[in-house]
Amino acid sequence: MTYSKDFLENLYRMMLRIRICEESLVDPILKREIHCPVHLYSGQEAVATGVGAALEQKDYIFGNHRSHGHYLAKGGDMPAMIAEIYGKENGCSRGRGGSMHLISPENGVLGIVPIVSGTISLALGAALSIKIKKEDKVTVSFFGDGATGEGVLYESLNFAALKKLPIIFACENNLYSTHLPINEIRTNRTIFNIANPFEIETYRVDGNDVLKVYETAKKAVEHCRNGMGPVFIEFLTYRFRGHVGPDDNVQGSHTDIRPKDEIESWLKRDPLILFKSYLMENNISTEDKLTLIEQSVETEVNAANDFARNSPKPLKEDLCEYVFK
Amino acid sequence: MYSNSRKLNFGLAINEAIRQMMEADDTVFLMGQGVKSPWYVGNTCNGLIQQFGEERVIDTPVSENAITGAAVGASIAGMKAIVVHPRVDFVLYAFDPIINQAANWHYMNGGKSSVPVVFWLIVNRGGEQAAQHSQALHSMFAHVPGLKVVAPSTPYDAKGLLVSSIMDENPVVFIDDRWLYNSQDEVPQEMYQIPIGKGIIRNEGTALTLVSFSYMAIESQKAVDDLKQQGIDVEFIDLRTIKPLDTELIFNSVKKTGKLVIADGSWKTGSVAGEISALVAEHCFQYLKAPIKRVCLPDVPAPASSSLESVYYKTKDDIIKTIKEIL
Ligand SMILES: Cc1ncc(C[n+]2csc(CCOP(=O)(O)OP(=O)(O)O)c2C)c(N)n1
Ligand SMILES: [Mg+2]
């Protein structure tokens, strides 16, 4: 496939937005300006970016505890997200939810929550609504390798297949579920074939290669839009930071049990470095152009952080607001 | 009574109860998410895998429903399972094995089979973790016939109640709270039991009866100490078990003081505090000199922002204020 320069540079920009935004949170977390648990997405940017690029604004996504990238790639507002992480009134969930509860209904970000697999069946329901209303939309359910332990995933696969629902099961396999490496939670490191018994179209792709992610997601979206039912995609990727916070080890629990050489080999496969080389080797972008993009993203992220810091916290007297509509 | 007690923190008291029960009884085993990781279970599982091996101390995939069901099934088949959920919130996936199965089992099978299982659930809140990572759901379990529910507030009680829970022939929900994990107490080295269903008077007094349990018992004790300085003697009962309730202890105290405040760490509607209030109204109406008051969470999900958390969670100040309203 050939792509326009703009399209490719926008992919790069989106990955950078996610990375720089995530990394901008490290200092405030360590300084305890941010209190809520934050599960950084650094390292997995190509997945959210590639899938996001294959979707339209009208499409839906649901996420999990590690969803800053999903939210941004689907069009979520960055200042509102950072303000949410800071627990501020003008955060996307009005400071009631924090990092693990992001939402942007106008962009199709219908729900992001930390109960593992908690949104898979909700995504299923959103896909069902699309089918009943005969809309031309697709739902993506993002979850991790850890979520493959929950029965609701298999129940949802079955129902989605049975009713040919327009849903993409997007599994980000980063090889770890908190403190457990994948071989301690499954007999097989491969995940994508769990969809086979349900006769669901399924793929396994390099989740650090944004173009491969995009192309697979695009195929899956077309499959769904054509009424051919669900698709399952396993993305192979890796998180660069701790399970929660910048580094599990500096959080005091010394729970990052990932081997150093494994971390290093994945750092060499940094999705941003890979894509930057691609853009330069194929003479799509110059170093100068990419630096300009980086500078503008840094400006954006700084402004978003300033907005968040300078925003007010929710008023104590509003504690009981929003329980009901 | 115990010669060899020493200071032990809450987490290590739990650790000791599990260790001693596993040493004493080969059918006892521990299973749940994070038993390998202090990030989940603090120091409660220190050394257990090393001592008993991965067959009896099992870290699990994220499969709350199946793992809890497996604990119930193993206990039906002759084991004594302890299944830990490092957050109460996660156990909502496991309501079927706990409520439909374990709680009903003995009754619906005409008493021919019982389920000696312990559901160990840890309340883990604060720190802007928000709605799905902060809930205290003890009242839901207390609602269900066939479940015993214990909620200790001290390391001494934690050890003794966990031993009793494991020994019990019935399903027991053992609820503790991360906010208790650093507390210290004199804890005997040997194995001992605290009877399920028995509260304790932590402070004798005549001005008013204060009833609490679990973490709110800590805030209550602080309130009692402050009030004592002001010359007010509150009778403070730490329930330790919330199902079955030690009604005799509560009633006798209310008959003496005529006033009752209950501090419960969960939502007000449908709370254990509400149940106690109803029981006292039924049985001690003529002794009451003031309306019964409850210190509970408002009927609101847990917020993230620290500004809201600071008014959401109740402290000794809320307890003191409430007590003064009816003194
Ligand atoms: C129902 C439930 N059980 C347990 C947890 C605790 N928990 C938080 S994240 C996580 C595993 C995450 O692994 P994975 O799904 O692979 O996502 P990753 O963190 O690797 O992105 C677990 C078990 C939870 N949030 N919800
Ligand atoms: Mg994972």
XYZ file of C-alpha atoms and ligand atoms in Angstrom:
679
model
C 0.000 0.000 0.000
C 1.131 3.540 -0.563
C 0.255 6.333 1.773
C 0.349 10.069 1.569
C 3.138 11.868 3.358
C 0.549 13.657 5.489
C -1.035 10.422 6.583
C 2.297 8.928 7.579
C 3.490 12.025 9.380
C 0.200 12.134 11.241
C 0.775 8.601 12.434
C 4.174 9.684 13.668
C 2.683 12.742 15.317
C 0.044 10.680 17.109
C 2.601 8.206 18.425
C 4.718 11.098 19.642
C 1.735 12.776 21.271
C 1.083 9.626 23.246
C 4.732 9.056 24.169
C 5.533 12.606 25.163
C 2.275 12.936 27.032
C 2.966 9.729 28.958
C 6.521 10.685 29.757
C 5.418 14.135 30.891
C 3.534 12.412 33.711
C 6.581 10.671 35.145
C 7.940 13.627 37.062
C 4.618 14.710 38.555
C 3.970 11.126 39.634
C 7.339 10.879 41.353
C 6.814 14.293 42.967
C 3.371 13.150 44.089
C 1.619 15.957 42.273
C -0.357 13.166 40.645
C -1.857 10.789 43.191
C -4.012 8.377 41.265
C -2.621 5.082 39.942
C -1.276 5.681 36.419
C -0.584 2.825 34.003
C 1.664 4.325 31.368
C 1.234 3.321 27.743
C 4.824 4.056 26.662
C 6.044 1.365 24.287
C 2.635 0.374 22.980
C 1.864 3.557 20.994
C 1.779 1.854 17.603
C -1.239 -0.232 18.598
C -3.515 2.622 19.635
C -2.257 4.799 16.795
C -2.652 2.206 14.048
C -6.094 1.100 15.219
C -7.194 4.679 15.812
C -6.190 5.636 12.269
C -8.360 2.842 10.876
C -11.428 4.150 12.712
C -13.671 7.118 12.123
C -14.947 9.524 14.737
C -18.358 7.812 14.761
C -16.847 4.426 15.696
C -16.678 3.273 19.305
C -13.882 2.127 21.543
C -13.726 0.746 25.065
C -10.509 0.445 27.066
C -8.918 -0.743 30.266
C -6.554 0.530 32.954
C -3.808 1.285 30.387
C -5.794 3.395 27.967
C -4.328 6.888 27.727
C -3.126 5.977 24.232
C -6.500 4.609 23.136
C -8.232 7.767 24.297
C -5.801 10.109 22.532
C -5.685 8.101 19.308
C -9.483 8.132 19.127
C -9.524 11.900 19.304
C -9.816 12.457 23.046
C -8.777 15.884 24.274
C -5.306 15.896 25.843
C -5.768 18.741 28.351
C -8.987 17.108 29.597
C -7.166 13.800 30.045
C -4.243 15.247 31.946
C -6.591 17.328 34.084
C -8.444 14.114 34.888
C -5.218 12.433 35.921
C -4.546 15.398 38.215
C -8.024 14.975 39.709
C -9.320 18.313 38.423
C -12.872 19.520 37.877
C -12.376 20.106 34.166
C -10.908 16.669 33.575
C -12.769 14.479 31.109
C -14.529 12.724 34.024
C -14.672 15.868 36.156
C -11.999 14.566 38.497
C -14.265 11.750 39.682
C -12.439 9.021 37.805
C -8.717 9.681 37.485
C -6.374 8.006 35.021
C -8.335 4.757 34.924
C -11.703 6.275 34.015
C -11.412 8.276 30.815
C -14.287 9.103 28.531
C -14.970 11.152 25.429
C -18.411 10.222 24.121
C -18.266 12.816 21.312
C -15.249 10.949 19.935
C -16.690 7.485 20.468
C -14.583 6.776 23.562
C -17.508 5.183 25.375
C -15.738 3.806 28.415
C -12.376 3.055 29.980
C -12.225 1.280 33.342
C -9.748 -0.752 35.394
C -11.753 -3.895 36.119
C -9.918 -6.399 33.933
C -12.194 -7.449 31.052
C -14.876 -5.210 32.506
C -15.539 -3.435 29.232
C -15.390 -6.415 26.854
C -19.056 -7.225 27.252
C -19.913 -3.525 27.183
C -18.176 -3.242 23.814
C -20.186 -6.282 22.784
C -23.349 -4.419 23.709
C -22.291 -1.327 21.812
C -21.730 -3.524 18.758
C -25.160 -5.045 19.310
C -26.686 -1.566 19.350
C -24.972 -0.809 16.037
C -26.493 -3.926 14.545
C -29.979 -3.279 15.891
C -29.913 0.334 14.736
C -28.370 -0.708 11.396
C -25.610 1.885 11.798
C -22.408 1.923 9.827
C -20.144 1.796 12.871
C -17.587 -0.490 14.427
C -16.667 -1.089 18.079
C -13.165 -1.866 19.279
C -12.592 -3.543 22.624
C -9.031 -3.036 23.891
C -7.731 -5.433 26.528
C -4.457 -7.036 27.596
C -3.097 -10.553 27.699
C -4.173 -10.659 31.349
C -7.812 -10.350 30.290
C -7.636 -13.737 28.564
C -8.069 -15.283 32.018
C -11.600 -13.954 32.411
C -14.538 -16.028 31.247
C -16.434 -13.012 29.993
C -14.009 -12.730 27.069
C -15.022 -16.160 25.781
C -18.702 -15.545 26.404
C -18.400 -12.340 24.418
C -16.509 -14.003 21.566
C -19.251 -16.580 21.263
C -22.094 -14.090 21.273
C -20.327 -11.737 18.875
C -19.763 -14.586 16.436
C -23.267 -15.919 16.838
C -24.844 -12.553 16.090
C -22.152 -11.435 13.613
C -21.567 -8.241 15.546
C -19.297 -5.449 14.270
C -16.694 -5.724 17.017
C -12.917 -5.943 16.956
C -11.353 -7.717 19.912
C -7.992 -5.957 20.202
C -5.684 -7.830 22.537
C -2.423 -6.102 23.416
C -0.115 -8.909 24.393
C 2.741 -7.240 26.255
C 3.739 -10.549 27.826
C 2.877 -9.542 31.389
C -0.152 -9.358 33.582
C 1.018 -7.294 36.560
C 3.668 -9.513 38.227
C 3.002 -12.609 36.141
C 4.757 -13.363 32.861
C 2.510 -14.849 30.241
C 3.772 -18.397 30.699
C 2.480 -18.317 34.278
C -1.056 -17.459 33.227
C -1.447 -19.535 30.041
C -0.060 -22.766 28.648
C 0.609 -21.045 25.351
C 2.185 -17.663 24.658
C 0.039 -17.338 21.566
C -3.329 -15.721 22.074
C -4.912 -15.012 18.698
C -6.093 -18.588 18.170
C -8.459 -18.436 21.155
C -10.903 -16.973 18.628
C -10.686 -19.985 16.294
C -13.253 -22.219 18.013
C -15.771 -19.410 17.583
C -15.025 -19.185 13.862
C -13.907 -15.608 14.264
C -11.475 -14.088 11.786
C -8.235 -13.693 13.690
C -4.789 -12.124 13.209
C -1.507 -11.821 15.022
C 0.616 -8.777 14.217
C 3.703 -6.929 15.313
C 2.227 -4.326 17.603
C 5.334 -2.163 17.388
C 4.998 -1.674 13.636
C 2.401 1.038 13.218
C 1.815 0.363 9.515
C 1.225 -3.342 10.069
C -1.147 -2.465 12.882
C -2.965 0.015 10.663
C -3.275 -2.390 7.737
C -4.614 -5.199 9.890
C -7.020 -2.904 11.693
C -8.205 -1.492 8.385
C -8.982 -4.994 7.105
C -10.800 -5.785 10.327
C -12.839 -2.597 10.162
C -13.899 -3.356 6.582
C -14.821 -6.889 7.607
C -17.051 -5.481 10.338
C -18.553 -2.760 8.166
C -19.422 -5.362 5.560
C -21.523 -7.183 8.126
C -19.206 -10.164 8.225
C -18.983 -10.257 11.997
C -16.250 -9.910 14.593
C -12.482 -9.940 14.222
C -9.856 -10.804 16.822
C -6.385 -9.227 16.628
C -3.455 -10.028 18.867
C -0.831 -7.274 18.938
C 2.623 -8.284 20.122
C 4.086 -5.445 22.105
C 5.785 -4.465 25.355
C 5.403 -1.814 27.985
C 8.449 0.301 28.725
C 7.356 1.411 32.180
C 6.205 -0.299 35.333
C 2.850 -2.018 35.585
C 1.690 1.030 37.480
C 3.687 4.228 37.645
C 7.010 4.921 35.977
C 8.839 1.962 37.447
C 7.471 -0.727 39.737
C 10.767 -0.891 41.541
C 10.927 2.736 42.589
C 7.354 2.516 43.838
C 8.750 0.534 46.750
C 7.472 -2.914 45.929
C 10.383 -4.172 43.775
C 7.941 -6.065 41.669
C 9.363 -5.530 38.199
C 10.533 -9.052 37.594
C 11.149 -8.588 33.871
C 14.645 -9.636 32.758
C 16.950 -6.728 31.894
C 17.964 -8.182 28.538
C 14.319 -8.666 27.596
C 13.593 -5.013 28.375
C 16.642 -3.919 26.412
C 15.773 -5.945 23.348
C 12.317 -4.408 23.302
C 13.695 -0.899 23.761
C 15.546 -1.479 20.497
C 12.164 -2.165 18.934
C 10.721 1.120 20.189
C 7.781 1.751 17.827
C 8.759 5.402 17.494
C 12.333 4.651 16.526
C 11.171 1.997 14.081
C 8.753 4.343 12.379
C 11.133 7.272 12.348
C 13.715 5.117 10.533
C 11.035 4.027 8.094
C 10.093 7.619 7.324
C 13.691 8.665 6.798
C 14.950 5.603 4.959
C 12.114 5.890 2.483
C 12.745 9.600 2.038
C 9.274 10.436 3.234
C 10.304 12.911 5.884
C 13.464 14.783 6.720
C 15.034 14.862 10.142
C 14.175 18.565 10.276
C 10.530 17.927 9.583
C 10.318 15.257 12.261
C 12.038 17.553 14.732
C 9.479 20.238 13.963
C 6.700 17.764 14.654
C 8.359 16.817 17.906
C 8.667 20.433 18.976
C 5.049 21.177 18.258
C 3.987 18.089 20.213
C 6.140 19.164 23.131
C 4.463 22.553 23.097
C 1.070 20.892 23.043
C 1.933 18.569 25.933
C 3.392 21.374 28.025
C 0.303 23.476 27.491
C -1.915 20.526 28.422
C 0.045 20.005 31.629
C -0.155 23.696 32.468
C -3.886 23.612 31.895
C -4.194 20.615 34.190
C -2.028 22.083 36.938
C -3.831 25.400 36.885
C -7.290 23.875 36.947
C -9.334 23.749 40.136
C -10.121 20.571 42.025
C -13.769 19.577 42.444
C -15.544 21.456 45.224
C -16.109 19.455 48.392
C -19.755 20.458 48.415
C -20.211 18.763 45.042
C -19.354 15.330 46.474
C -22.855 13.969 45.855
C -23.234 15.292 42.314
C -23.492 12.938 39.338
C -24.714 9.823 41.107
C -27.736 9.985 38.833
C -28.432 11.954 35.701
C -2.720 -16.139 79.179
C -0.103 -16.096 76.439
C 3.465 -15.827 77.599
C 5.227 -15.442 74.312
C 3.490 -12.590 72.592
C 5.396 -9.885 70.763
C 4.654 -6.911 68.552
C 3.485 -7.960 65.137
C 1.950 -5.928 62.380
C -1.419 -6.726 60.876
C -0.113 -8.253 57.661
C 2.290 -10.513 59.505
C -0.415 -11.591 61.921
C -2.415 -12.832 58.941
C 0.715 -14.467 57.584
C 1.213 -16.310 60.857
C -2.378 -17.538 60.971
C -2.102 -18.972 57.472
C 1.298 -20.515 58.142
C 0.244 -22.167 61.379
C -2.984 -23.488 59.901
C -1.161 -24.878 56.878
C 1.367 -26.528 59.155
C -1.367 -28.007 61.324
C -3.684 -29.209 58.588
C -2.604 -30.583 55.212
C -5.977 -29.851 53.695
C -5.560 -26.094 54.104
C -4.332 -24.300 51.004
C -4.164 -20.743 49.730
C -5.055 -19.513 46.294
C -5.590 -16.157 44.651
C -4.269 -13.330 42.605
C -0.946 -11.951 43.730
C 0.044 -14.364 46.508
C 3.502 -14.051 44.960
C 3.509 -10.299 44.897
C 3.654 -7.815 47.768
C 2.154 -5.303 45.359
C -1.131 -7.175 45.823
C -1.049 -8.716 49.272
C 1.547 -6.725 51.223
C 3.522 -8.957 53.574
C 0.637 -11.321 54.305
C 2.020 -14.117 52.136
C 5.720 -13.735 52.970
C 7.564 -17.014 52.782
C 4.480 -19.166 52.217
C 5.419 -20.391 48.749
C 8.934 -21.160 49.957
C 7.602 -23.181 52.873
C 4.631 -24.951 51.309
C 5.378 -24.952 47.601
C 3.363 -23.813 44.615
C 0.870 -26.658 44.975
C -0.519 -25.287 48.198
C 0.127 -21.594 47.599
C -1.215 -20.861 44.176
C -0.920 -17.563 42.341
C -3.600 -17.446 39.686
C -4.525 -15.918 36.361
C -7.084 -13.121 36.404
C -10.064 -15.483 36.684
C -11.984 -14.555 39.806
C -15.090 -16.538 39.007
C -13.313 -19.802 38.224
C -10.746 -19.528 41.004
C -13.365 -18.761 43.643
C -15.516 -21.584 42.328
C -12.499 -23.869 42.478
C -11.944 -22.908 46.109
C -15.575 -23.774 46.842
C -15.368 -27.045 44.919
C -12.119 -28.085 46.566
C -13.690 -27.407 49.942
C -16.730 -29.505 49.054
C -14.304 -32.279 48.129
C -12.410 -32.320 51.405
C -9.953 -29.436 51.297
C -10.049 -26.217 53.279
C -9.418 -23.483 50.760
C -8.506 -19.904 51.497
C -9.085 -17.815 48.397
C -7.753 -14.280 48.479
C -8.991 -11.370 46.404
C -6.559 -8.487 46.800
C -9.407 -6.069 46.219
C -13.001 -6.578 47.217
C -14.014 -4.970 43.926
C -12.653 -7.918 41.932
C -14.826 -10.392 43.797
C -17.930 -9.140 42.060
C -16.988 -11.540 39.250
C -17.261 -14.323 41.831
C -20.652 -13.692 43.371
C -22.069 -16.876 41.907
C -19.726 -19.347 43.635
C -19.908 -17.363 46.872
C -23.632 -16.683 47.075
C -25.482 -19.139 44.852
C -23.174 -22.010 45.670
C -21.205 -21.786 48.924
C -23.724 -19.850 50.999
C -26.680 -22.018 50.001
C -24.834 -25.310 49.783
C -25.354 -26.783 53.234
C -29.002 -25.839 53.417
C -30.065 -26.809 49.918
C -28.343 -30.156 50.292
C -30.192 -30.924 53.486
C -27.105 -30.550 55.628
C -25.284 -33.382 53.868
C -22.405 -31.322 52.555
C -20.738 -28.205 53.882
C -18.199 -25.791 52.449
C -15.303 -24.985 54.793
C -13.926 -22.206 52.593
C -12.560 -18.798 53.496
C -13.101 -15.902 51.138
C -10.398 -13.448 52.175
C -11.202 -10.059 50.689
C -9.035 -6.987 51.076
C -10.530 -3.513 51.058
C -8.036 -1.267 49.308
C -9.025 2.341 48.940
C -7.972 5.962 49.051
C -5.140 7.249 46.915
C -7.532 8.535 44.231
C -8.228 5.015 43.030
C -11.877 5.864 42.401
C -15.074 3.884 42.029
C -13.907 0.438 40.930
C -10.911 0.193 43.248
C -12.248 1.451 46.567
C -15.393 -0.374 47.519
C -16.214 -1.930 50.882
C -18.904 -4.511 50.226
C -19.256 -6.268 53.583
C -22.948 -5.408 53.892
C -23.697 -7.337 50.694
C -22.203 -10.490 52.155
C -23.827 -9.906 55.529
C -27.168 -9.911 53.724
C -26.802 -13.510 52.617
C -27.882 -16.438 54.823
C -25.232 -19.128 55.074
C -22.247 -16.801 55.083
C -20.373 -15.725 58.189
C -18.640 -12.368 57.843
C -15.726 -11.266 60.002
C -13.947 -7.919 59.907
C -11.119 -7.566 62.442
C -9.451 -4.272 63.294
C -6.337 -5.395 65.201
C -3.476 -7.780 64.426
C -4.423 -9.878 67.453
C -7.979 -10.298 66.231
C -6.867 -10.784 62.634
C -4.796 -13.808 63.540
C -7.351 -15.327 65.891
C -10.283 -14.724 63.585
C -8.492 -16.047 60.530
C -7.650 -19.231 62.432
C -11.302 -19.566 63.434
C -12.439 -18.848 59.906
C -10.223 -21.562 58.465
C -11.330 -24.048 61.122
C -15.002 -23.250 60.631
C -16.999 -25.866 58.734
C -18.908 -23.128 56.908
C -18.066 -20.496 54.331
C -16.582 -17.446 56.013
C -15.970 -14.073 54.403
C -12.874 -12.612 56.056
C -12.641 -8.918 55.214
C -9.688 -6.770 56.105
C -8.484 -3.381 55.023
C -5.171 -2.180 53.622
C -5.405 0.820 55.938
C -4.929 -1.616 58.823
C -1.848 -3.309 57.453
C 0.731 -1.206 59.234
C -0.926 -1.313 62.625
C 0.934 -3.163 65.374
C -0.240 -5.171 68.309
C 0.829 -7.772 70.835
C 0.257 -11.103 69.105
C 0.916 -14.466 70.759
C 3.202 -16.815 68.889
C 1.053 -19.888 69.378
C -2.096 -20.594 67.461
C -5.264 -19.292 69.108
C -8.837 -18.579 68.124
C -11.100 -15.574 68.469
C -14.652 -16.885 68.395
C -16.709 -15.860 65.386
C -19.766 -13.889 66.475
C -18.220 -12.268 69.525
C -17.573 -8.550 69.776
C -15.426 -6.897 72.413
C -15.791 -3.833 74.612
C -12.695 -1.744 73.927
C -13.684 1.031 76.255
C -16.240 1.036 79.042
C -18.420 4.068 79.475
C -21.879 5.307 80.295
C -22.418 8.367 78.094
C -23.165 6.559 74.844
C -22.562 3.300 72.984
C -20.336 3.457 69.918
C -20.310 0.367 67.699
C -17.831 -0.176 64.917
C -15.629 -2.729 63.143
C -12.708 -3.080 60.758
C -10.872 0.144 59.879
C -13.609 2.368 61.310
C -12.840 0.832 64.702
C -9.467 2.594 64.515
C -11.122 5.948 63.862
C -13.628 5.139 66.603
C -10.886 4.428 69.124
C -9.301 7.793 68.303
C -12.664 9.472 68.816
C -13.115 7.691 72.143
C -9.651 8.804 73.301
C -10.340 12.421 72.348
C -13.709 12.410 74.075
C -12.188 10.905 77.198
C -9.902 13.953 77.401
C -13.038 16.064 77.360
C -14.492 14.038 80.226
C -16.922 12.037 78.100
C -16.889 8.277 78.630
C -18.109 6.413 75.607
C -18.663 2.671 75.652
C -16.981 1.418 72.529
C -17.745 -1.997 71.039
C -15.575 -3.434 68.283
C -17.789 -6.050 66.664
C -15.033 -8.084 64.999
C -17.779 -10.208 63.396
C -20.626 -8.637 61.467
C -22.513 -11.861 60.751
C -23.662 -13.287 63.086
C -23.865 -10.074 65.121
C -23.108 -10.081 68.828
C -26.507 -8.620 69.625
C -26.293 -9.420 73.324
C -23.218 -7.257 73.728
C -24.796 -4.391 71.808
C -28.163 -4.592 73.553
C -26.660 -4.739 77.039
C -24.579 -1.683 76.344
C -27.459 0.298 74.864
C -29.629 -0.631 77.820
C -26.961 0.943 80.008
C -26.238 4.092 77.969
C -29.524 4.710 76.140
C -27.671 6.162 73.158
C -26.145 4.580 70.088
C -23.810 5.657 67.295
C -22.624 3.167 64.693
C -19.569 3.791 62.500
C -19.542 1.641 59.372
C -16.998 2.048 56.553
C -19.464 1.517 53.748
C -22.490 3.201 52.193
C -25.372 4.113 54.463
C -28.283 2.519 52.649
C -28.592 -1.181 53.368
C -25.574 -1.071 55.659
C -24.600 -3.190 58.641
C -25.094 0.045 60.576
C -28.691 0.080 59.361
C -29.197 -3.507 60.511
C -27.827 -2.787 63.975
C -29.970 0.291 64.190
C -33.087 -1.732 63.316
C -32.242 -4.469 65.816
C -31.752 -1.972 68.614
C -34.999 -0.218 67.712
C -36.778 -3.582 67.842
C -35.262 -4.831 71.062
C -34.234 -1.811 73.124
C -36.765 0.825 72.127
C -37.779 1.669 75.675
C -34.171 2.247 76.692
C -33.343 4.741 73.968
C -32.938 8.349 75.056
C -31.982 9.756 71.675
C -32.249 8.876 67.997
C -29.741 6.287 66.786
C -27.069 7.855 64.561
C -24.916 6.351 61.843
C -21.542 7.434 60.500
C -21.305 5.892 57.025
C -20.200 6.801 53.551
C -22.745 8.823 51.605
C -24.591 6.829 48.923
C -22.027 7.880 46.347
C -19.379 5.875 44.456
C -15.802 6.540 45.563
C -14.457 9.674 43.891
C -10.936 10.036 42.533
C -9.932 13.589 43.325
C -8.304 14.074 46.712
C -10.532 17.094 47.361
C -13.565 14.798 47.260
C -11.850 11.864 48.976
C -11.107 14.127 51.924
C -14.825 14.566 52.605
C -15.944 11.148 51.366
C -14.092 8.983 53.868
C -15.204 9.377 57.462
C -12.767 10.009 60.291
C -12.747 10.387 64.055
C -13.904 13.980 63.601
C -17.115 12.841 61.931
C -17.628 10.330 64.724
C -17.058 12.938 67.440
C -19.382 15.397 65.730
C -22.114 12.771 65.431
C -21.712 11.674 69.039
C -22.023 15.262 70.210
C -25.268 15.662 68.296
C -27.017 13.245 70.666
C -25.080 13.566 73.915
C -11.236 -8.035 37.803
C -9.861 -7.563 38.095
N -8.987 -8.408 38.659
C -7.734 -7.997 38.933
C -7.335 -6.736 38.663
C -5.928 -6.264 38.999
N -5.201 -6.000 37.774
C -4.981 -4.760 37.332
S -4.236 -4.770 35.841
C -4.165 -6.446 35.811
C -3.570 -7.244 34.723
C -3.237 -6.478 33.603
O -2.625 -7.254 32.633
P -3.041 -7.050 31.147
O -4.511 -7.261 31.010
O -2.154 -7.907 30.334
O -2.763 -5.512 30.868
P -1.373 -4.725 30.972
O -1.279 -4.190 32.350
O -0.294 -5.662 30.651
O -1.509 -3.620 30.002
C -4.725 -6.968 36.938
C -4.792 -8.404 37.209
C -8.288 -5.869 38.106
N -7.990 -4.595 37.837
N -9.526 -6.310 37.820
Mg -0.296 -7.447 29.641
